[in-house]
Amino acid sequence: AQTVTQSQPEMSVQEAETVTLSCTYDTSESDYYLFWYKQPPSRQMILVIRQEAYKQQNATENRFSVNFQKAAKSFSLKISDSQLGDAAMYFCAFVGSGNTGKLIFGQGTTLQVKP
Amino acid sequence: GAVVSQHPSWVICKSGTSVKIECRSLDFQATTMFWYRQFPKQSLMLMATSNEGSKATYEQGVEKDKFLINHASLTLSTLTVTSAHPEDSSFYICSARAEGPNTIYFGEGSWLTVV
């Protein structure tokens, strides 16, 4: 079975600084997708970034980028120039091959941004 | 873009009664939808996979007779919590898979309080 682990329950960053959230996963599949979702207090799930396992290039979306290490099964999220609006709970998620849409989530990391 | 609507956003019901939550894909057909449960400051726990025209697939430990799922059309899945008890109080959120490689959209979620 696939598992996703986020070992940092809480993280804190100063506004305008950079922070990295960690995520590791376990799977026997070679083809899969990885995601980072943001969940603000409204509880709406917001897709931050997505990475296809077959792509070696790390995904980037404006201030958000990932460090995808397939061999190490690691998928960290880097937030640059942190803003107050980035404060939220962040979830790393995995979905296996077959385009099922069935997401397996990590435990989540609560990010605090200090002004 | 694609939108998934969930209704109601908030519901309070008396212990022993049943309550229904709807998950609707507004501009795409979703043959597969997913229901998650989330306790405060915790991750999303997959409860079941809702398949259009067939029985839902429940995750281990989820009581299928208590959490009834119906996916009668390509745009609507419903979750009915039967004989609700206070411990069923939680945040319930659905997701739907759209066309495209693992394109997944989330509803806004529903807060259930059983008194």
PDB file of C-alpha atoms in Angstrom, chain A residues 13 15-16 38-42 46 48 63-64 79 81-90 111-115:
ATOM      1  CA  VAL A  13       8.677  31.364   8.363  1.00  0.00           C
ATOM      2  CA  GLU A  15       7.483  37.063   5.714  1.00  0.00           C
ATOM      3  CA  ALA A  16       9.552  37.341   2.500  1.00  0.00           C
ATOM      4  CA  LYS A  38      -3.058  24.163   0.518  1.00  0.00           C
ATOM      5  CA  GLN A  39      -5.948  24.235   2.973  1.00  0.00           C
ATOM      6  CA  PRO A  40      -6.608  27.664   4.491  1.00  0.00           C
ATOM      7  CA  PRO A  41      -8.995  28.152   7.422  1.00  0.00           C
ATOM      8  CA  SER A  42     -11.902  28.100   4.973  1.00  0.00           C
ATOM      9  CA  ILE A  46      -6.374  24.463  -3.247  1.00  0.00           C
ATOM     10  CA  VAL A  48      -0.540  24.343  -5.265  1.00  0.00           C
ATOM     11  CA  ARG A  63       6.834  31.209  -5.892  1.00  0.00           C
ATOM     12  CA  PHE A  64       6.254  27.511  -5.371  1.00  0.00           C
ATOM     13  CA  ILE A  79       7.887  28.496  -0.906  1.00  0.00           C
ATOM     14  CA  ASP A  81       9.187  35.120  -0.761  1.00  0.00           C
ATOM     15  CA  SER A  82       6.622  33.891   1.758  1.00  0.00           C
ATOM     16  CA  GLN A  83       3.496  35.984   2.114  1.00  0.00           C
ATOM     17  CA  LEU A  84       0.982  36.247   4.922  1.00  0.00           C
ATOM     18  CA  GLY A  85      -1.584  34.602   2.661  1.00  0.00           C
ATOM     19  CA  ASP A  86       0.562  31.495   2.483  1.00  0.00           C
ATOM     20  CA  ALA A  87      -0.346  30.644   6.068  1.00  0.00           C
ATOM     21  CA  ALA A  88      -2.363  27.445   5.910  1.00  0.00           C
ATOM     22  CA  MET A  89      -2.187  23.708   6.301  1.00  0.00           C
ATOM     23  CA  TYR A  90      -0.286  22.038   3.493  1.00  0.00           C
ATOM     24  CA  LEU A 111       2.608  26.809   8.111  1.00  0.00           C
ATOM     25  CA  GLN A 112       2.717  30.020  10.083  1.00  0.00           C
ATOM     26  CA  VAL A 113       3.970  33.179   8.386  1.00  0.00           C
ATOM     27  CA  LYS A 114       5.258  35.858  10.712  1.00  0.00           C
ATOM     28  CA  PRO A 115       5.067  39.515   9.659  1.00  0.00           C
TER      29      PRO A 115
END
